[in-house]
Coordinates of C-alpha atoms in Angstrom, one line a residue:
Chain A
M1 CA 0.0 0.0 0.0
D2 CA 1.2 3.5 -0.9
R3 CA 1.2 5.1 2.5
L4 CA 0.9 8.7 1.4
A5 CA -1.8 7.8 -1.1
A6 CA -3.7 6.1 1.7
L7 CA -3.4 9.2 3.9
K8 CA -4.5 11.4 1.0
A9 CA -7.5 9.1 0.2
M10 CA -8.7 9.3 3.8
L11 CA -8.2 13.1 4.0
L12 CA -10.1 13.4 0.7
I13 CA -13.1 11.6 2.2
R14 CA -13.1 13.8 5.3
R15 CA -12.7 17.1 3.5
F16 CA -15.2 16.1 0.8
E17 CA -17.8 15.5 3.5
V18 CA -17.0 18.6 5.4
A19 CA -17.5 20.6 2.2
L20 CA -20.7 18.8 1.3
D21 CA -22.1 19.2 4.8
A22 CA -21.4 23.0 4.7
R23 CA -23.9 23.3 1.8
P24 CA -27.4 24.2 2.7
D25 CA -28.7 22.1 -0.2
H26 CA -26.9 18.9 0.7
G27 CA -30.2 17.1 1.3
F28 CA -30.2 13.7 3.0
Q29 CA -26.7 12.3 3.4
L30 CA -24.9 9.5 5.2
Y31 CA -21.3 10.3 6.0
S32 CA -18.3 8.1 6.3
S33 CA -16.2 10.5 8.5
G34 CA -14.5 8.5 11.2
E35 CA -14.7 5.3 9.1
E36 CA -12.2 6.4 6.3
A37 CA -9.6 3.8 7.2
V38 CA -12.0 0.9 6.5
A39 CA -12.9 2.0 3.0
V40 CA -9.3 3.1 2.1
G41 CA -7.7 0.0 3.7
V42 CA -10.1 -2.4 1.9
C43 CA -9.9 -0.6 -1.5
A44 CA -6.1 -0.6 -1.4
A45 CA -6.4 -4.4 -1.5
L46 CA -8.4 -4.4 -4.7
E47 CA -7.4 -4.8 -8.3
P48 CA -9.0 -2.8 -11.2
G49 CA -11.1 -5.7 -12.3
D50 CA -12.6 -6.3 -8.9
Q51 CA -16.0 -5.0 -7.9
L52 CA -16.9 -3.1 -4.7
L53 CA -20.4 -2.9 -3.3
C54 CA -21.5 -1.0 -0.2
S55 CA -24.3 0.2 1.9
G56 CA -25.9 3.6 1.7
R57 CA -23.0 5.0 3.7
S58 CA -21.1 5.2 0.4
I59 CA -19.1 8.3 0.1
G60 CA -16.0 6.8 1.7
P61 CA -16.2 3.6 -0.4
A62 CA -16.8 5.4 -3.7
L63 CA -14.0 7.9 -3.2
A64 CA -11.6 5.2 -1.8
R65 CA -12.3 3.1 -4.9
G66 CA -11.0 6.0 -7.0
I67 CA -14.2 7.3 -8.4
D68 CA -13.7 10.9 -9.6
P69 CA -14.8 13.2 -6.7
R70 CA -16.4 15.5 -9.2
L71 CA -18.7 12.7 -10.4
V72 CA -19.4 11.7 -6.8
M73 CA -20.3 15.3 -5.7
A74 CA -22.5 15.8 -8.8
E75 CA -24.4 12.6 -8.1
L76 CA -24.8 13.3 -4.4
L77 CA -26.2 16.8 -5.2
G78 CA -28.6 15.3 -7.8
K79 CA -26.9 16.8 -10.8
A80 CA -27.2 15.4 -14.3
A81 CA -23.4 15.2 -14.6
G82 CA -23.3 12.4 -12.0
P83 CA -22.5 8.9 -13.3
S84 CA -26.2 8.0 -12.9
G85 CA -27.4 11.3 -14.1
G86 CA -28.3 12.3 -10.5
K87 CA -31.0 9.6 -10.4
G88 CA -29.4 7.4 -7.9
G89 CA -28.0 10.0 -5.6
R90 CA -27.2 9.5 -2.0
G91 CA -27.2 5.8 -1.1
H92 CA -27.1 4.5 -4.7
L93 CA -23.8 5.8 -6.1
A94 CA -22.5 3.5 -8.9
K95 CA -19.8 3.4 -11.4
P96 CA -19.4 -0.3 -12.3
D97 CA -17.1 0.3 -15.3
Q98 CA -14.6 1.5 -12.8
G99 CA -15.0 -1.3 -10.3
F100 CA -17.6 0.4 -8.1
F101 CA -20.6 -1.9 -8.7
G102 CA -22.5 0.4 -6.4
A103 CA -24.2 1.3 -3.1
H104 CA -27.6 0.1 -2.1
A105 CA -29.4 1.8 0.7
V106 CA -31.4 -1.1 2.0
V107 CA -29.6 -2.4 5.1
A108 CA -28.1 -5.8 4.2
G109 CA -29.7 -5.5 0.8
N110 CA -26.4 -5.5 -1.1
I111 CA -25.0 -8.6 0.5
S112 CA -26.7 -11.2 -1.6
I113 CA -26.4 -9.0 -4.7
A114 CA -22.6 -9.0 -4.1
A115 CA -22.7 -12.8 -3.8
G116 CA -24.4 -12.9 -7.2
A117 CA -21.7 -10.7 -8.7
A118 CA -19.2 -13.0 -7.1
L119 CA -20.9 -16.0 -8.7
A120 CA -20.6 -14.2 -12.1
A121 CA -16.9 -13.5 -11.3
Q122 CA -16.4 -17.2 -10.5
L123 CA -18.1 -18.3 -13.7
E124 CA -16.0 -15.8 -15.6
A125 CA -12.9 -17.4 -14.0
K126 CA -10.7 -14.4 -14.5
G127 CA -9.6 -14.1 -10.8
G128 CA -12.1 -11.3 -10.1
L129 CA -13.0 -10.6 -6.5
V130 CA -16.2 -8.9 -5.2
V131 CA -16.2 -7.0 -1.9
C132 CA -19.2 -5.8 0.0
I133 CA -19.0 -3.3 2.8
F134 CA -21.9 -3.1 5.2
G135 CA -22.6 -1.9 8.7
D136 CA -23.1 -3.7 12.0
G137 CA -26.8 -3.0 11.5
A138 CA -26.9 -5.5 8.6
C139 CA -25.6 -8.3 10.8
G140 CA -28.9 -9.2 12.3
A141 CA -30.5 -9.6 8.9
G142 CA -31.3 -13.0 7.4
A143 CA -29.8 -11.9 4.1
L144 CA -26.3 -12.0 5.6
H145 CA -26.7 -15.5 7.0
E146 CA -28.3 -17.0 3.9
T147 CA -25.5 -15.5 1.8
L148 CA -22.8 -16.7 4.1
N149 CA -24.1 -20.2 3.8
I150 CA -24.3 -20.2 0.0
A151 CA -21.0 -18.3 -0.5
A152 CA -19.3 -20.9 1.7
L153 CA -20.9 -23.9 -0.2
W154 CA -20.0 -22.5 -3.5
R155 CA -16.6 -21.0 -2.4
L156 CA -17.5 -17.7 -4.0
P157 CA -14.7 -15.1 -4.4
L158 CA -16.4 -12.8 -2.0
L159 CA -15.1 -10.6 0.8
L160 CA -17.7 -9.4 3.3
V161 CA -16.5 -6.4 5.2
C162 CA -18.5 -5.3 8.3
D163 CA -17.7 -1.7 9.0
N164 CA -18.9 -1.9 12.6
N165 CA -19.3 1.6 13.8
G166 CA -21.1 0.4 16.9
L167 CA -24.4 2.0 16.3
S168 CA -27.5 1.1 14.2
V169 CA -29.0 4.6 14.0
S170 CA -29.3 4.9 17.8
T171 CA -29.2 1.3 18.9
P172 CA -25.9 0.2 20.3
R173 CA -24.5 -2.9 18.7
E174 CA -24.5 -4.7 22.1
A175 CA -28.2 -4.2 22.4
A176 CA -28.9 -5.6 18.9
L177 CA -26.5 -8.4 18.2
A178 CA -25.8 -11.3 20.5
P179 CA -22.3 -12.5 19.4
A180 CA -19.2 -11.4 21.3
K181 CA -17.6 -10.5 18.0
L182 CA -19.4 -9.9 14.7
S183 CA -16.8 -12.0 12.9
D184 CA -18.0 -14.9 15.0
L185 CA -21.1 -14.9 12.7
A186 CA -19.0 -16.4 9.9
A187 CA -17.7 -19.3 12.0
P188 CA -20.7 -21.7 11.8
F189 CA -20.4 -21.7 8.0
G190 CA -16.7 -22.4 8.1
V191 CA -16.0 -19.0 6.6
T192 CA -12.6 -17.6 7.6
A193 CA -13.0 -14.3 9.6
A194 CA -11.1 -11.7 11.5
T195 CA -11.8 -8.6 13.6
V196 CA -9.4 -5.7 13.2
D197 CA -9.0 -2.2 14.4
G198 CA -11.0 -0.2 11.8
M199 CA -9.3 3.0 12.8
D200 CA -5.9 1.6 11.6
V201 CA -5.7 1.7 7.8
E202 CA -2.7 -0.6 7.7
A203 CA -4.3 -3.2 9.8
V204 CA -7.4 -3.1 7.6
H205 CA -5.3 -3.3 4.5
A206 CA -3.2 -6.2 5.7
Q207 CA -6.1 -8.4 6.6
A208 CA -8.1 -7.4 3.5
T209 CA -5.1 -8.3 1.3
E210 CA -4.7 -11.7 2.9
F211 CA -8.4 -12.5 2.5
A212 CA -8.5 -11.2 -1.0
A213 CA -5.6 -13.3 -2.1
R214 CA -7.2 -16.3 -0.6
A215 CA -10.6 -15.7 -2.2
R216 CA -8.9 -15.0 -5.6
S217 CA -7.1 -18.4 -5.5
G218 CA -10.3 -20.3 -4.9
G219 CA -10.1 -20.4 -1.1
G220 CA -13.6 -19.1 -0.8
P221 CA -15.3 -16.2 1.0
A222 CA -14.0 -14.3 4.1
F223 CA -15.6 -12.0 6.6
L224 CA -13.7 -9.0 7.9
E225 CA -15.0 -7.0 10.9
C226 CA -13.5 -3.6 11.2
L227 CA -14.2 -1.8 14.5
S228 CA -14.8 1.9 13.7
Q229 CA -16.6 4.9 14.9
R230 CA -18.7 7.4 13.1
F231 CA -18.1 11.1 13.6
F232 CA -21.5 12.3 12.5
S233 CA -24.9 11.2 13.5
H234 CA -26.5 8.4 11.5
S235 CA -27.6 10.8 8.8
T236 CA -28.0 14.5 8.2
A237 CA -31.7 14.0 9.1
T238 CA -31.0 12.1 12.3
R239 CA -30.4 13.6 15.7
E240 CA -27.2 12.7 17.6
T241 CA -27.9 10.5 20.5
R242 CA -24.4 10.3 22.0
S243 CA -23.5 12.7 24.8
A244 CA -21.0 15.5 24.3
E245 CA -18.5 13.7 26.4
T246 CA -18.8 10.6 24.4
M247 CA -18.5 12.6 21.2
R248 CA -15.3 14.2 22.5
R249 CA -13.9 10.7 23.1
V250 CA -15.0 9.5 19.6
L251 CA -13.6 12.5 17.8
D252 CA -10.3 12.3 19.7
R253 CA -9.5 9.0 18.0
C254 CA -9.3 10.1 14.4
P255 CA -8.0 7.5 11.9
I256 CA -6.4 10.2 9.7
R257 CA -4.6 11.9 12.5
L258 CA -3.5 8.6 14.0
Y259 CA -2.0 7.5 10.7
A260 CA -0.4 10.8 10.0
D261 CA 1.2 10.8 13.5
R262 CA 2.5 7.3 13.0
L263 CA 4.0 8.1 9.6
R264 CA 5.7 11.2 10.9
L265 CA 7.1 9.2 13.9
N266 CA 8.5 6.6 11.4
G267 CA 10.0 9.3 9.3
Q268 CA 7.6 8.5 6.4
L269 CA 5.8 11.8 6.3
G270 CA 7.4 15.2 6.3
D271 CA 5.7 18.6 6.9
D272 CA 6.1 19.4 3.2
D273 CA 4.3 16.1 2.3
L274 CA 1.4 16.9 4.5
T275 CA 1.1 20.4 3.2
R276 CA 1.2 19.2 -0.3
I277 CA -1.4 16.5 0.4
E278 CA -3.7 18.9 2.0
R279 CA -3.4 21.3 -0.9
E280 CA -4.1 18.6 -3.4
V281 CA -7.1 17.4 -1.5
D282 CA -8.5 20.9 -1.1
D283 CA -8.1 21.4 -4.9
L284 CA -9.9 18.1 -5.6
V285 CA -12.8 19.1 -3.3
A286 CA -13.0 22.6 -4.7
G287 CA -13.0 21.1 -8.2
A288 CA -15.7 18.6 -7.3
M289 CA -17.9 21.4 -5.9
A290 CA -17.4 23.6 -9.0
F291 CA -18.1 20.7 -11.3
A292 CA -21.3 19.8 -9.5
D293 CA -22.4 23.5 -9.4
A294 CA -21.8 23.8 -13.1
S295 CA -24.1 20.9 -13.9
P296 CA -27.8 21.3 -14.3
Y297 CA -30.4 19.1 -12.5
P298 CA -31.9 16.4 -14.7
D299 CA -34.7 17.1 -17.0
P300 CA -38.0 16.1 -15.4
A301 CA -38.5 13.8 -18.4
E302 CA -35.8 11.6 -16.8
A303 CA -38.4 10.5 -14.3
L304 CA -39.7 8.1 -16.9
R305 CA -36.4 7.1 -18.6
D306 CA -34.7 3.8 -17.9
V307 CA -37.6 2.4 -15.9
V308 CA -38.2 -0.9 -17.7
Chain B
M1 CA -51.2 -37.7 -30.4
S2 CA -51.5 -35.9 -33.7
S3 CA -50.1 -32.5 -34.2
E4 CA -50.5 -29.6 -36.5
A5 CA -47.9 -29.3 -39.3
G6 CA -44.9 -27.4 -37.9
A7 CA -46.0 -28.0 -34.3
I8 CA -45.4 -30.6 -31.6
K9 CA -47.6 -31.5 -28.7
L10 CA -45.8 -30.8 -25.4
F11 CA -46.8 -30.8 -21.8
F12 CA -46.7 -27.3 -20.2
R13 CA -43.6 -28.4 -18.2
E14 CA -41.9 -29.7 -21.3
A15 CA -42.5 -26.4 -23.0
I16 CA -40.7 -24.5 -20.2
A17 CA -37.8 -26.9 -20.2
R18 CA -37.5 -26.6 -24.0
A19 CA -37.4 -22.8 -23.8
V20 CA -34.8 -22.8 -21.1
R21 CA -32.7 -25.5 -22.9
E22 CA -32.7 -23.5 -26.2
E23 CA -31.7 -20.3 -24.4
M24 CA -29.0 -22.0 -22.4
A25 CA -27.6 -23.5 -25.6
A26 CA -27.7 -20.1 -27.3
D27 CA -26.2 -18.1 -24.5
A28 CA -23.7 -19.3 -21.9
R29 CA -24.8 -16.5 -19.6
V30 CA -28.2 -18.2 -19.0
I31 CA -28.0 -20.1 -15.7
V32 CA -30.6 -21.8 -13.5
L33 CA -30.8 -21.3 -9.7
G34 CA -33.4 -22.9 -7.4
Q35 CA -34.4 -25.6 -5.0
D36 CA -34.3 -29.1 -6.6
V37 CA -33.7 -27.8 -10.1
G38 CA -30.6 -30.0 -10.6
A39 CA -30.7 -33.7 -11.0
F40 CA -34.3 -33.8 -9.6
G41 CA -35.4 -31.6 -12.5
G42 CA -37.7 -29.2 -10.7
A43 CA -40.7 -29.7 -8.6
Y44 CA -42.8 -30.2 -11.7
K45 CA -40.0 -31.6 -13.9
E46 CA -40.0 -28.2 -15.7
F47 CA -36.2 -28.3 -15.7
H48 CA -35.9 -31.9 -16.7
G49 CA -32.8 -32.7 -18.6
L50 CA -31.0 -29.4 -18.1
Y51 CA -28.7 -30.6 -15.4
D52 CA -27.5 -33.5 -17.5
Q53 CA -27.0 -31.3 -20.5
F54 CA -25.4 -28.2 -19.0
G55 CA -24.0 -29.5 -15.7
A56 CA -23.9 -28.4 -12.1
S57 CA -22.2 -25.1 -12.7
R58 CA -25.1 -23.7 -14.8
V59 CA -28.0 -25.6 -13.2
R60 CA -27.5 -25.0 -9.5
D61 CA -29.4 -26.4 -6.6
T62 CA -29.7 -23.9 -3.8
P63 CA -30.6 -24.3 -0.1
V64 CA -34.0 -23.1 1.0
A65 CA -33.1 -19.4 1.2
E66 CA -35.4 -17.4 -1.1
A67 CA -33.9 -14.0 -0.2
A68 CA -30.4 -15.1 -1.1
M69 CA -31.5 -17.1 -4.1
V70 CA -33.2 -14.1 -5.7
G71 CA -30.4 -11.8 -4.5
L72 CA -27.8 -14.0 -6.1
G73 CA -29.8 -14.2 -9.3
V74 CA -30.2 -10.4 -9.4
G75 CA -26.6 -9.8 -8.6
A76 CA -25.4 -12.2 -11.3
A77 CA -27.8 -10.5 -13.7
A78 CA -26.4 -7.1 -12.8
A79 CA -23.0 -8.5 -13.4
G80 CA -23.9 -9.6 -17.0
Y81 CA -25.5 -13.0 -16.6
R82 CA -29.1 -14.0 -17.4
P83 CA -30.2 -16.2 -14.5
I84 CA -33.5 -17.8 -14.1
V85 CA -34.4 -18.2 -10.4
S86 CA -37.0 -20.8 -9.6
I87 CA -39.2 -20.0 -6.6
T88 CA -41.2 -23.2 -6.1
Y89 CA -44.4 -21.6 -4.9
M90 CA -45.4 -18.0 -5.3
D91 CA -46.3 -17.9 -1.6
F92 CA -42.5 -18.0 -0.9
L93 CA -41.7 -15.3 -3.4
M94 CA -42.3 -12.7 -0.7
L95 CA -39.2 -13.9 1.1
G96 CA -37.2 -12.8 -1.9
L97 CA -39.0 -9.6 -2.8
D98 CA -36.4 -7.3 -1.4
P99 CA -33.7 -8.0 -4.1
L100 CA -36.4 -8.2 -6.7
V101 CA -38.4 -5.0 -5.9
N102 CA -35.7 -2.8 -4.3
Y103 CA -32.8 -3.8 -6.4
A104 CA -33.7 -5.4 -9.7
A105 CA -36.7 -3.4 -10.6
K106 CA -34.8 -0.1 -9.9
A107 CA -31.3 -1.0 -11.1
R108 CA -31.6 0.5 -14.6
F109 CA -33.3 3.6 -13.4
K110 CA -31.2 4.4 -10.4
T111 CA -27.9 3.9 -12.3
G112 CA -29.1 6.0 -15.2
G113 CA -28.8 2.9 -17.4
Q114 CA -25.4 1.8 -16.3
V115 CA -26.7 -1.4 -14.7
T116 CA -29.6 -3.7 -15.8
A117 CA -30.8 -6.8 -14.1
P118 CA -32.0 -9.3 -16.7
V119 CA -33.2 -12.0 -14.2
V120 CA -36.2 -14.2 -14.7
V121 CA -38.0 -15.3 -11.5
K122 CA -40.1 -18.2 -12.3
T123 CA -42.7 -19.2 -9.8
T124 CA -45.8 -21.3 -9.4
A125 CA -49.2 -19.9 -8.3
G126 CA -52.6 -21.4 -7.7
A127 CA -54.6 -23.8 -5.7
K128 CA -54.2 -27.6 -6.0
G129 CA -54.8 -29.1 -2.6
Q130 CA -51.8 -27.7 -0.8
G131 CA -53.3 -25.3 1.6
V132 CA -53.2 -21.7 2.8
A133 CA -49.5 -21.0 2.3
H134 CA -49.0 -22.9 -1.0
S135 CA -52.0 -21.8 -3.1
Q136 CA -51.9 -18.0 -3.4
C137 CA -52.0 -16.0 -6.6
L138 CA -50.1 -12.8 -5.7
E139 CA -49.3 -11.5 -9.2
A140 CA -51.4 -8.4 -8.7
W141 CA -49.0 -7.3 -6.0
L142 CA -46.3 -7.2 -8.5
M143 CA -48.2 -5.2 -11.1
G144 CA -47.6 -2.0 -9.1
V145 CA -43.8 -2.3 -9.0
A146 CA -42.4 0.1 -11.7
G147 CA -39.6 -1.7 -13.5
L148 CA -41.0 -5.3 -13.2
V149 CA -42.4 -7.2 -16.1
V150 CA -45.0 -9.9 -15.1
V151 CA -46.0 -12.6 -17.5
A152 CA -48.5 -15.5 -16.9
P153 CA -48.9 -18.1 -19.7
S154 CA -52.1 -20.1 -20.0
N155 CA -50.9 -22.8 -22.3
A156 CA -47.8 -24.7 -23.5
A157 CA -47.1 -22.5 -26.5
D158 CA -47.0 -19.4 -24.4
A159 CA -45.1 -21.0 -21.6
Y160 CA -42.5 -21.7 -24.2
G161 CA -42.8 -18.4 -26.1
L162 CA -43.0 -16.2 -23.0
M163 CA -40.1 -18.0 -21.3
K164 CA -38.0 -17.4 -24.4
S165 CA -38.9 -13.7 -24.4
A166 CA -38.4 -13.4 -20.7
L167 CA -34.8 -14.8 -21.0
R168 CA -34.0 -12.2 -23.7
H169 CA -35.6 -9.3 -21.9
D170 CA -33.1 -6.7 -20.5
G171 CA -34.8 -6.3 -17.1
P172 CA -36.4 -8.4 -14.4
V173 CA -39.3 -10.6 -15.4
V174 CA -41.6 -12.6 -13.1
F175 CA -42.9 -15.6 -14.9
V176 CA -46.0 -16.9 -13.1
D177 CA -47.2 -20.4 -14.0
H178 CA -49.8 -22.5 -12.3
K179 CA -49.8 -25.9 -10.7
R180 CA -52.9 -27.1 -12.7
L181 CA -51.2 -26.2 -16.0
F182 CA -48.2 -28.5 -15.6
P183 CA -50.1 -31.7 -16.6
T184 CA -51.8 -29.9 -19.5
A185 CA -50.5 -30.4 -23.1
G186 CA -50.7 -28.2 -26.1
E187 CA -49.3 -27.5 -29.5
V188 CA -46.0 -25.7 -29.6
P189 CA -44.4 -24.5 -32.8
L190 CA -41.4 -26.6 -33.9
A191 CA -39.5 -23.5 -34.9
Q192 CA -38.1 -21.1 -32.3
T193 CA -40.8 -18.6 -31.4
F194 CA -41.1 -15.7 -29.0
T195 CA -44.4 -14.6 -27.5
P196 CA -44.1 -10.9 -27.3
I197 CA -44.1 -9.4 -23.8
G198 CA -47.0 -6.9 -23.4
Q199 CA -49.4 -8.5 -25.9
A200 CA -52.7 -10.0 -24.9
V201 CA -54.5 -12.3 -27.3
I202 CA -58.1 -13.1 -28.1
R203 CA -58.3 -16.7 -27.3
R204 CA -61.9 -17.2 -28.4
P205 CA -63.9 -14.7 -30.5
G206 CA -67.4 -13.8 -29.3
E207 CA -70.0 -11.1 -29.5
H208 CA -71.9 -10.6 -26.2
V209 CA -69.4 -10.2 -23.5
T210 CA -65.6 -10.0 -23.0
I211 CA -63.9 -12.2 -20.4
A212 CA -60.4 -10.9 -19.5
T213 CA -58.3 -13.4 -17.6
H214 CA -54.9 -15.1 -17.4
G215 CA -53.1 -18.2 -16.5
Y216 CA -55.1 -21.3 -15.5
M217 CA -58.3 -19.3 -15.4
V218 CA -58.3 -19.0 -19.2
R219 CA -59.3 -22.7 -19.2
V220 CA -62.0 -22.0 -16.7
A221 CA -63.3 -19.2 -18.8
G222 CA -63.3 -21.5 -21.8
E223 CA -65.4 -24.1 -20.0
A224 CA -67.9 -21.3 -19.0
A225 CA -68.0 -20.1 -22.6
D226 CA -68.6 -23.5 -24.0
R227 CA -71.6 -24.0 -21.7
L228 CA -72.9 -20.5 -22.3
A229 CA -72.7 -21.0 -26.0
K230 CA -75.3 -23.7 -25.7
A231 CA -77.6 -21.1 -24.3
G232 CA -76.9 -18.7 -27.1
V233 CA -74.5 -16.5 -25.2
S234 CA -71.3 -15.7 -27.1
C235 CA -68.2 -14.9 -25.0
E236 CA -65.0 -13.4 -26.2
I237 CA -62.0 -14.5 -24.1
V238 CA -59.0 -12.3 -23.8
D239 CA -55.9 -14.0 -22.5
L240 CA -53.9 -11.2 -20.9
R241 CA -50.6 -13.2 -21.0
T242 CA -48.6 -10.2 -19.7
L243 CA -49.9 -8.5 -16.6
A244 CA -47.2 -5.8 -16.5
P245 CA -47.1 -4.0 -18.8
L246 CA -50.8 -4.6 -19.3
D247 CA -52.1 -4.7 -22.9
V248 CA -55.2 -2.5 -22.2
A249 CA -55.7 -1.8 -25.9
T250 CA -56.6 -5.4 -26.8
V251 CA -59.1 -5.8 -24.0
A252 CA -60.5 -2.3 -24.7
G253 CA -60.9 -3.2 -28.4
S254 CA -62.9 -6.3 -27.5
V255 CA -65.0 -4.4 -24.9
A256 CA -65.7 -1.6 -27.4
R257 CA -67.6 -4.2 -29.4
T258 CA -69.2 -6.3 -26.6
R259 CA -69.9 -3.4 -24.2
A260 CA -69.7 -5.9 -21.4
L261 CA -66.7 -7.1 -19.4
V262 CA -66.1 -9.9 -16.9
T263 CA -62.7 -10.1 -15.3
L264 CA -61.6 -13.4 -14.0
E265 CA -58.7 -14.2 -11.7
E266 CA -57.9 -16.8 -9.1
G267 CA -56.4 -14.3 -6.7
Q268 CA -58.0 -11.8 -4.5
L269 CA -60.3 -9.1 -6.0
A270 CA -59.2 -6.3 -3.8
C271 CA -56.6 -4.2 -5.8
G272 CA -56.6 -7.2 -8.1
V273 CA -55.9 -7.8 -11.8
G274 CA -59.6 -7.3 -12.6
A275 CA -59.8 -4.0 -10.8
E276 CA -56.9 -2.6 -12.8
V277 CA -58.2 -4.0 -16.1
A278 CA -61.7 -2.8 -15.6
F279 CA -60.7 0.7 -14.7
R280 CA -58.3 1.1 -17.5
V281 CA -60.6 -0.3 -20.1
Q282 CA -63.3 2.1 -19.0
E283 CA -60.8 5.0 -19.3
Q284 CA -60.6 4.0 -23.0
V285 CA -64.2 3.0 -23.9
G286 CA -66.3 4.7 -21.3
A287 CA -68.7 3.1 -18.9
V288 CA -69.6 -0.5 -19.6
R289 CA -71.3 -3.3 -17.7
I290 CA -68.7 -5.0 -15.5
A291 CA -68.4 -7.9 -13.1
R292 CA -65.3 -9.2 -11.4
V293 CA -64.8 -12.9 -10.5
G294 CA -62.0 -13.9 -8.1
A295 CA -61.3 -15.8 -4.9
L296 CA -63.4 -15.4 -1.8
P297 CA -61.8 -12.9 0.6
A298 CA -60.4 -15.8 2.6
P299 CA -57.4 -18.1 2.7
V300 CA -57.5 -21.1 0.4
S301 CA -57.7 -24.3 2.4
S302 CA -56.2 -27.7 1.5
N303 CA -59.6 -29.1 2.4
P304 CA -61.1 -30.0 -1.1
V305 CA -64.5 -28.7 -0.2
L306 CA -63.2 -25.4 1.1
E307 CA -60.7 -25.0 -1.7
A308 CA -63.4 -25.4 -4.3
A309 CA -65.5 -23.0 -2.3
A310 CA -62.8 -20.3 -2.3
I311 CA -61.7 -20.2 -5.9
P312 CA -63.6 -19.4 -9.1
D313 CA -65.1 -22.1 -11.3
A314 CA -67.1 -22.1 -14.6
A315 CA -70.4 -21.8 -12.8
R316 CA -69.3 -18.6 -11.1
V317 CA -68.1 -17.2 -14.4
M318 CA -71.4 -18.1 -16.0
D319 CA -73.3 -16.3 -13.2
A320 CA -71.1 -13.2 -13.7
V321 CA -71.7 -13.2 -17.4
R322 CA -75.5 -13.5 -16.9
R323 CA -75.3 -10.8 -14.3
V324 CA -73.7 -8.3 -16.7
L325 CA -75.8 -9.2 -19.6
D326 CA -79.0 -8.9 -17.5
A327 CA -77.9 -5.5 -16.2

């Protein structure tokens, strides 16, 4: 993994979201801030021909997969220049020709879809891998367990990544899910699994790389639980239920700052590097916003296009 | 059995198997997923021979997991394949509705045409002694889902032709057959043919009343029409064949002549196929005499007396025809 590229990718997600959130017309959004290391660590383990699917919390995964921030911003703001013409919008970002099969905003709804894409990859036999990122909220759903069973039986090239941010809207993970670790959910099916610190991009990347290599070589699916924290409330329309003190603790453990500090300590990041990365990221975000602003909204006639 | 020139007599189940076999031979992206579809050949032998011919990689037995089965089919479709997912009974389709309704039916729209999901979900509706959770006709539920095509053949030729068309369609199709149709036989063209999606057909020409129906109930309508003919009443039967998109023009054209409409379905009348057909026909031809025939507003028991009491038969169709003609 290119360390500085990973740092930049995480910073892009954060500043992209800050810029989006500052807009009065951002509409309903689900942010990935705090969970950048999960998306970036996983995506750094992917090849161009692989496909990534994710939940509605999709800004991090889309940007980490390398989708042009201009396209992402346009789509999120409902503009015609988005890859889906602004019709998918928040929760349904997609750019499959660049390895981002897409987001799907039904909790657990993309897991069996990902397995189907993995079946296609297996039949194609070109070594393609399919990855699906979902939240802890999806782990109580039958779709996950049905899919784990079939994926194990058929040894599908599928990596299931649970970005466990500890909260399903307001419900703490402990109150919703019985297992001690969510990676334990894979064990009954004989699916290899691990739990890693989702705030540590290198830990995520290392484990994702190992599982990806295994799945690519016919070793079957894997389940990777990444323990993360979200910095915003569930959505822009959801009130924050955590106390101010809890939020201080949460925000104090920033995956981007943690990684920058570590790189600096190891002599892998100089002040000039950081300044340059910040400038590049700010330029990308400004460019994304300008691109989205320059694009019109879709024609109302689009409401009836591409339906059947 | 004698056959027309250029046709062969096939059982309904054989017609389905032939369509799938031809499409699998023509396109390596066509695969079959479902419970007992492999060596067993399907609950009604409607996949007989496919496993032997195409192997376990393309004809895949699944566990009892409808949500994942439909989801895998939809996902593989979105990734470029053309899967047919067999849901043994329509009652169980609701377990797999999320990937079908929330993903497949919206994939093309929500991605601005980047992704399509050409999946065929084949499922079996109708009452035949199997009780409250194995007898339902829920096709009307699906008619309100934008993005879904729903077809329901009434004979072997259309089972063949609609399955062929469904497997070539670039979006999700629900193919609804019926338990009582599997043992029926009919003429199927020897040449490859495609029954167009979205086209109803006049199955029996008549003058006095139009009966609009689909699936197995086309046969019930035919029985009623035979008996009414002896009393001098001439019924025109329109076989809807596709429920979404509905071919309103063909029904309206018939009703414009007869000025009387009976809708017939085995499912529930509330928000049913008949309600939709009747309203939309009247939007085109103005007010006409109408009666709807459907199941009683009750579950369908496996008890033979109660099952027969719950679902339409020829006598009830005849009553409805007389009712509209006397009105």
